Amino acid sequence: MNRTLARLSVAAAADVVLARQGAHRVAERLGLDRQAQTRIATAVSEIARNAFAHAGGGEVEYAVDAPAQPQHLCVTVSDQGRGIDDLEALLSGARSFAPGRGTGLPSARRLVDRFEIESTPAGTTVRLWQRIPRAAGARLTAAALQSIGAGLGGARADPLVVLHEQNQELIESLTDLQERQVETQRLNRELEETNRGVVALYSELDQKAEQLRSASDMKSRFLSHMSHEFRTPLNSILALSRLLTDGVDGELNSEQQRQVEYIRRSAQGLLDMVNDLLDLAKVEAGKLDIRAADFTVDALFAGLRGSLKPLLVNPAVDLFFDDPAGLPVLHADEAKVAQVLRNLISNALKFTQQGQVRVAVRHDATAARMVFTVRDTGIGIAPQHQQYVFEEFKQVEGVLQRGGTGLGLPLSRRLAQLMGGDVTLLESAVGAGSAFELFLPVRYGQFAATSSQGQGTPDAAQLVVIDDEEAFRYVIRHIAQDAGLRVLEAGDGEVGLQLVRDSRPDLVILDLHMPRLDGFGVLQALAGDEHLRATPVVVCTSQSLSLDQKRALAAAYAIVPKHDVSREGLTTLIQDIVSQGRRTA
C-alpha cells in the first residue's frame, strides 16, 4: 500500500522544474544517496516534460510503498493525453519517432530501479521506483513521512537555483566518473601484472613438464639399457652353472652341488628382476606391444603347470587349477596373460606355508570378460598394508619376506591394464590368506567391466577412443574406466568410424593424424550421419592447428591438446558430457 507524501500539478513549463526539485528533495529526505537522488530526479523531470509537451499537462504524485520491505520511493506521473502508439517498440528502441515525441521514456527506464507504464487513448500513467536504504526506511514513521511531504509544492522554482543544482550534480557525476576511471586504470595495471605472472608461471610449468618428460624418458632408456646389459652376464652365469651341475667337466660333490645351486638360484632371481624392470620400462614408454591371438584357458593352465613345477618345493602346499571346461576362447596376448598369472601364483606359493593355492576362472558373459582368481591360505595382508601392494618398489614386511624389488604386482597390474583389464586384491586377512583377481576382456580391444572397483557396468556410459598411438589409448582407457565408463578402441579412422556406427557411444575421443582415414574425415562422416551427428566428439591432438583447421573442427565438442590431458581434467570433461547427454536423452 502506497502512502502518498504530496501531489503536484504540471500545468506550465516551470512545473516540470518544480517536479524535478520535488523528487530530488523527497529522495534526499528519505535518505537516498546523491547518485540515487540525481537518478530519480532526472527520470521524473523527463516524464513530467513528456506529459506537459504531449498531453498539455498532468499530475505528479510522490509516495512511499510502506510497510513493504524493502521500501521504495514511488513517483507516479499521469496525464490525460491521447496515449502512445507502439509503446513496446518505443521502449525497446525498435522504432524511431519524430524529434521530441516520446523521448525520455527509455532513458528514465534505465535510471530507476523499477519502471511501469500504462498508456491508452484516455491517457498515460508512468510509475518510477527507487529503493530506500534499509537503515533510512527503519526511521520512516507516519509523522516522519508527513514531515517529508510538507511544503513540496508551495514555492515556485528559481531557474538559477535549479541550474546551480544541476551543475553541482553534473560536477559530482563527472568527479565520480573520473575517480572510477582512475580506479579502473589501476585495476587494469594490476590485471596486466597478474597476467604477466600467470604467463610466466605457465612458461615455468611447461619447462618443468618438459624436464619431467625428459627425466622419464631418460629413466626408461636407462632401465632398458641396463636391463639388457645385466641380462648378458646373468645368462652366462646360468649357462655355466648348468654346465657345472650337469657334470660336463667332472662330477661335483654334494657340497659343490649345493653351492652351485645357490649361485643358479641367485642368478635366476636377478634375471627375473631385470626382466620385470625391462617390462616396466617398456610399459611406461608405451613400447610394449600386445600380440593378441586366440587360445584356450585349458592350454594356458597346462603351460602354467609346467612352468610352476620348480616352485613347488614345499610338500605342505598344494597347487590346484579348476577345470576350465566350457569357457570361450580368449583373444589376448597369451604370453602376457601367463606372465601375470605366474606372478600371482608364485607370490601365493611364496607366502603360503601350508594349505593350498587354487586358481579358478569363470566367464562373466554380461561384462564380456574372463575372470581369474588366485586364492591362497597363506599369511595374508594386514588392512593397513593392503593399499601399498600395487605400489612400485614397495614391499610389505613379513615373516616370509624373501627379498625382491616389489615390482611383481605393479607390473602385473600394468600388463593387465594394457590388455584392457586389471588386477585387484579381492580380499585378504592376516592368517587366513589372500585372493587376487585378474579380469580381461574375452577379446582384446573390447571393454571388460569390473565389479570390484566400479570401473563400468553393463548400463554404464560408453566411450570410443580412436587413435593410432597405443600408449595414448592406454592412458585414455585407464582414466575412462576409473570414471566408470565402458571403453572401445580403434587404431585408425575407418575402424573407429565403423565402431561408432555399431556401438552408438555416449562419447568419442578422436585423434587427427591417423592412417587410412584421419580425424577430419571421421568428424565429417559423423556430421553427415543423422543418427550420429549428435554424438559428442572430443578431439585430442598433438599438432598445432591453423585457423582453417579449427573451423573444420567446429562440430567437435572440445579440442584438447594431448600434452594438456590430465586425469582430473579429462574425468571432469567426460562426466559433464555424459551427464548432459543423459539429461537430454
PDB file of N, CA, C and O in Angstrom, residues 186-223:
ATOM      1  N   ARG A 186      43.938   1.578 -12.529  1.00  0.00           N
ATOM      2  CA  ARG A 186      44.771   0.882 -11.543  1.00  0.00           C
ATOM      3  C   ARG A 186      44.514  -0.622 -11.573  1.00  0.00           C
ATOM      4  O   ARG A 186      45.445  -1.429 -11.561  1.00  0.00           O
ATOM      5  N   LEU A 187      43.232  -0.992 -11.653  1.00  0.00           N
ATOM      6  CA  LEU A 187      42.898  -2.412 -11.711  1.00  0.00           C
ATOM      7  C   LEU A 187      43.424  -3.053 -12.989  1.00  0.00           C
ATOM      8  O   LEU A 187      43.873  -4.206 -12.980  1.00  0.00           O
ATOM      9  N   ASN A 188      43.373  -2.307 -14.094  1.00  0.00           N
ATOM     10  CA  ASN A 188      43.910  -2.843 -15.349  1.00  0.00           C
ATOM     11  C   ASN A 188      45.411  -3.087 -15.253  1.00  0.00           C
ATOM     12  O   ASN A 188      45.923  -4.095 -15.764  1.00  0.00           O
ATOM     13  N   ARG A 189      46.120  -2.159 -14.598  1.00  0.00           N
ATOM     14  CA  ARG A 189      47.572  -2.360 -14.425  1.00  0.00           C
ATOM     15  C   ARG A 189      47.845  -3.583 -13.564  1.00  0.00           C
ATOM     16  O   ARG A 189      48.734  -4.386 -13.870  1.00  0.00           O
ATOM     17  N   GLU A 190      47.056  -3.734 -12.475  1.00  0.00           N
ATOM     18  CA  GLU A 190      47.237  -4.913 -11.631  1.00  0.00           C
ATOM     19  C   GLU A 190      46.919  -6.192 -12.402  1.00  0.00           C
ATOM     20  O   GLU A 190      47.612  -7.209 -12.259  1.00  0.00           O
ATOM     21  N   LEU A 191      45.867  -6.136 -13.233  1.00  0.00           N
ATOM     22  CA  LEU A 191      45.491  -7.308 -14.024  1.00  0.00           C
ATOM     23  C   LEU A 191      46.588  -7.656 -15.030  1.00  0.00           C
ATOM     24  O   LEU A 191      46.898  -8.833 -15.242  1.00  0.00           O
ATOM     25  N   GLU A 192      47.178  -6.624 -15.652  1.00  0.00           N
ATOM     26  CA  GLU A 192      48.270  -6.880 -16.595  1.00  0.00           C
ATOM     27  C   GLU A 192      49.460  -7.521 -15.893  1.00  0.00           C
ATOM     28  O   GLU A 192      50.081  -8.453 -16.418  1.00  0.00           O
ATOM     29  N   GLU A 193      49.775  -7.009 -14.683  1.00  0.00           N
ATOM     30  CA  GLU A 193      50.878  -7.609 -13.929  1.00  0.00           C
ATOM     31  C   GLU A 193      50.561  -9.050 -13.552  1.00  0.00           C
ATOM     32  O   GLU A 193      51.420  -9.936 -13.633  1.00  0.00           O
ATOM     33  N   THR A 194      49.295  -9.272 -13.152  1.00  0.00           N
ATOM     34  CA  THR A 194      48.887 -10.645 -12.813  1.00  0.00           C
ATOM     35  C   THR A 194      48.979 -11.552 -14.031  1.00  0.00           C
ATOM     36  O   THR A 194      49.442 -12.693 -13.945  1.00  0.00           O
ATOM     37  N   ASN A 195      48.525 -11.031 -15.175  1.00  0.00           N
ATOM     38  CA  ASN A 195      48.586 -11.829 -16.410  1.00  0.00           C
ATOM     39  C   ASN A 195      50.024 -12.174 -16.777  1.00  0.00           C
ATOM     40  O   ASN A 195      50.316 -13.292 -17.209  1.00  0.00           O
ATOM     41  N   ARG A 196      50.917 -11.194 -16.608  1.00  0.00           N
ATOM     42  CA  ARG A 196      52.321 -11.476 -16.894  1.00  0.00           C
ATOM     43  C   ARG A 196      52.856 -12.561 -15.953  1.00  0.00           C
ATOM     44  O   ARG A 196      53.612 -13.437 -16.365  1.00  0.00           O
ATOM     45  N   GLY A 197      52.410 -12.471 -14.673  1.00  0.00           N
ATOM     46  CA  GLY A 197      52.828 -13.502 -13.732  1.00  0.00           C
ATOM     47  C   GLY A 197      52.282 -14.872 -14.089  1.00  0.00           C
ATOM     48  O   GLY A 197      52.980 -15.883 -13.988  1.00  0.00           O
ATOM     49  N   VAL A 198      51.021 -14.892 -14.545  1.00  0.00           N
ATOM     50  CA  VAL A 198      50.422 -16.166 -14.943  1.00  0.00           C
ATOM     51  C   VAL A 198      51.137 -16.735 -16.157  1.00  0.00           C
ATOM     52  O   VAL A 198      51.410 -17.944 -16.239  1.00  0.00           O
ATOM     53  N   VAL A 199      51.432 -15.861 -17.135  1.00  0.00           N
ATOM     54  CA  VAL A 199      52.149 -16.318 -18.331  1.00  0.00           C
ATOM     55  C   VAL A 199      53.519 -16.878 -17.951  1.00  0.00           C
ATOM     56  O   VAL A 199      53.944 -17.927 -18.446  1.00  0.00           O
ATOM     57  N   ALA A 200      54.187 -16.169 -17.043  1.00  0.00           N
ATOM     58  CA  ALA A 200      55.497 -16.655 -16.596  1.00  0.00           C
ATOM     59  C   ALA A 200      55.366 -17.987 -15.867  1.00  0.00           C
ATOM     60  O   ALA A 200      56.193 -18.896 -16.031  1.00  0.00           O
ATOM     61  N   LEU A 201      54.283 -18.111 -15.065  1.00  0.00           N
ATOM     62  CA  LEU A 201      54.066 -19.358 -14.342  1.00  0.00           C
ATOM     63  C   LEU A 201      53.803 -20.504 -15.311  1.00  0.00           C
ATOM     64  O   LEU A 201      54.340 -21.609 -15.149  1.00  0.00           O
ATOM     65  N   TYR A 202      52.953 -20.241 -16.333  1.00  0.00           N
ATOM     66  CA  TYR A 202      52.683 -21.276 -17.323  1.00  0.00           C
ATOM     67  C   TYR A 202      53.965 -21.666 -18.066  1.00  0.00           C
ATOM     68  O   TYR A 202      54.193 -22.844 -18.357  1.00  0.00           O
ATOM     69  N   SER A 203      54.788 -20.672 -18.369  1.00  0.00           N
ATOM     70  CA  SER A 203      56.046 -20.965 -19.041  1.00  0.00           C
ATOM     71  C   SER A 203      56.937 -21.839 -18.159  1.00  0.00           C
ATOM     72  O   SER A 203      57.556 -22.805 -18.630  1.00  0.00           O
ATOM     73  N   GLU A 204      56.973 -21.504 -16.859  1.00  0.00           N
ATOM     74  CA  GLU A 204      57.769 -22.301 -15.931  1.00  0.00           C
ATOM     75  C   GLU A 204      57.213 -23.717 -15.808  1.00  0.00           C
ATOM     76  O   GLU A 204      57.967 -24.692 -15.762  1.00  0.00           O
ATOM     77  N   LEU A 205      55.868 -23.811 -15.766  1.00  0.00           N
ATOM     78  CA  LEU A 205      55.241 -25.134 -15.689  1.00  0.00           C
ATOM     79  C   LEU A 205      55.552 -25.959 -16.931  1.00  0.00           C
ATOM     80  O   LEU A 205      55.793 -27.174 -16.847  1.00  0.00           O
ATOM     81  N   ASP A 206      55.519 -25.305 -18.108  1.00  0.00           N
ATOM     82  CA  ASP A 206      55.866 -26.016 -19.340  1.00  0.00           C
ATOM     83  C   ASP A 206      57.300 -26.526 -19.290  1.00  0.00           C
ATOM     84  O   ASP A 206      57.598 -27.646 -19.720  1.00  0.00           O
ATOM     85  N   GLN A 207      58.191 -25.669 -18.758  1.00  0.00           N
ATOM     86  CA  GLN A 207      59.592 -26.092 -18.643  1.00  0.00           C
ATOM     87  C   GLN A 207      59.722 -27.271 -17.684  1.00  0.00           C
ATOM     88  O   GLN A 207      60.437 -28.239 -17.970  1.00  0.00           O
ATOM     89  N   LYS A 208      58.997 -27.195 -16.544  1.00  0.00           N
ATOM     90  CA  LYS A 208      59.049 -28.291 -15.590  1.00  0.00           C
ATOM     91  C   LYS A 208      58.473 -29.564 -16.197  1.00  0.00           C
ATOM     92  O   LYS A 208      59.018 -30.665 -15.990  1.00  0.00           O
ATOM     93  N   ALA A 209      57.355 -29.407 -16.932  1.00  0.00           N
ATOM     94  CA  ALA A 209      56.759 -30.584 -17.561  1.00  0.00           C
ATOM     95  C   ALA A 209      57.714 -31.194 -18.573  1.00  0.00           C
ATOM     96  O   ALA A 209      57.840 -32.430 -18.666  1.00  0.00           O
ATOM     97  N   GLU A 210      58.398 -30.343 -19.325  1.00  0.00           N
ATOM     98  CA  GLU A 210      59.370 -30.856 -20.291  1.00  0.00           C
ATOM     99  C   GLU A 210      60.527 -31.545 -19.586  1.00  0.00           C
ATOM    100  O   GLU A 210      61.017 -32.586 -20.038  1.00  0.00           O
ATOM    101  N   GLN A 211      60.954 -30.973 -18.458  1.00  0.00           N
ATOM    102  CA  GLN A 211      62.022 -31.613 -17.693  1.00  0.00           C
ATOM    103  C   GLN A 211      61.568 -32.966 -17.149  1.00  0.00           C
ATOM    104  O   GLN A 211      62.326 -33.941 -17.162  1.00  0.00           O
ATOM    105  N   LEU A 212      60.307 -33.029 -16.682  1.00  0.00           N
ATOM    106  CA  LEU A 212      59.786 -34.301 -16.179  1.00  0.00           C
ATOM    107  C   LEU A 212      59.704 -35.333 -17.295  1.00  0.00           C
ATOM    108  O   LEU A 212      60.036 -36.512 -17.094  1.00  0.00           O
ATOM    109  N   ARG A 213      59.224 -34.890 -18.481  1.00  0.00           N
ATOM    110  CA  ARG A 213      59.167 -35.821 -19.613  1.00  0.00           C
ATOM    111  C   ARG A 213      60.561 -36.301 -19.989  1.00  0.00           C
ATOM    112  O   ARG A 213      60.777 -37.478 -20.277  1.00  0.00           O
ATOM    113  N   SER A 214      61.513 -35.359 -19.981  1.00  0.00           N
ATOM    114  CA  SER A 214      62.885 -35.737 -20.315  1.00  0.00           C
ATOM    115  C   SER A 214      63.453 -36.704 -19.280  1.00  0.00           C
ATOM    116  O   SER A 214      64.107 -37.689 -19.633  1.00  0.00           O
ATOM    117  N   ALA A 215      63.171 -36.419 -17.992  1.00  0.00           N
ATOM    118  CA  ALA A 215      63.659 -37.317 -16.936  1.00  0.00           C
ATOM    119  C   ALA A 215      63.021 -38.699 -17.051  1.00  0.00           C
ATOM    120  O   ALA A 215      63.682 -39.721 -16.857  1.00  0.00           O
ATOM    121  N   SER A 216      61.715 -38.717 -17.368  1.00  0.00           N
ATOM    122  CA  SER A 216      61.035 -40.009 -17.531  1.00  0.00           C
ATOM    123  C   SER A 216      61.620 -40.787 -18.708  1.00  0.00           C
ATOM    124  O   SER A 216      61.845 -41.999 -18.616  1.00  0.00           O
ATOM    125  N   ASP A 217      61.876 -40.070 -19.810  1.00  0.00           N
ATOM    126  CA  ASP A 217      62.484 -40.741 -20.968  1.00  0.00           C
ATOM    127  C   ASP A 217      63.877 -41.261 -20.625  1.00  0.00           C
ATOM    128  O   ASP A 217      64.240 -42.385 -21.005  1.00  0.00           O
ATOM    129  N   MET A 218      64.638 -40.442 -19.902  1.00  0.00           N
ATOM    130  CA  MET A 218      65.984 -40.872 -19.515  1.00  0.00           C
ATOM    131  C   MET A 218      65.929 -42.093 -18.608  1.00  0.00           C
ATOM    132  O   MET A 218      66.722 -43.027 -18.738  1.00  0.00           O
ATOM    133  N   LYS A 219      64.951 -42.084 -17.666  1.00  0.00           N
ATOM    134  CA  LYS A 219      64.808 -43.229 -16.768  1.00  0.00           C
ATOM    135  C   LYS A 219      64.469 -44.493 -17.547  1.00  0.00           C
ATOM    136  O   LYS A 219      65.035 -45.563 -17.310  1.00  0.00           O
ATOM    137  N   SER A 220      63.524 -44.335 -18.492  1.00  0.00           N
ATOM    138  CA  SER A 220      63.130 -45.501 -19.286  1.00  0.00           C
ATOM    139  C   SER A 220      64.297 -46.022 -20.107  1.00  0.00           C
ATOM    140  O   SER A 220      64.516 -47.235 -20.196  1.00  0.00           O
ATOM    141  N   ARG A 221      65.064 -45.087 -20.728  1.00  0.00           N
ATOM    142  CA  ARG A 221      66.224 -45.527 -21.524  1.00  0.00           C
ATOM    143  C   ARG A 221      67.283 -46.175 -20.645  1.00  0.00           C
ATOM    144  O   ARG A 221      67.898 -47.171 -21.033  1.00  0.00           O
ATOM    145  N   PHE A 222      67.456 -45.602 -19.441  1.00  0.00           N
ATOM    146  CA  PHE A 222      68.453 -46.172 -18.534  1.00  0.00           C
ATOM    147  C   PHE A 222      68.056 -47.589 -18.125  1.00  0.00           C
ATOM    148  O   PHE A 222      68.871 -48.517 -18.157  1.00  0.00           O
ATOM    149  N   LEU A 223      66.765 -47.752 -17.723  1.00  0.00           N
ATOM    150  CA  LEU A 223      66.313 -49.076 -17.315  1.00  0.00           C
ATOM    151  C   LEU A 223      66.430 -50.071 -18.452  1.00  0.00           C
ATOM    152  O   LEU A 223      66.864 -51.213 -18.261  1.00  0.00           O
TER     153      LEU A 223
END
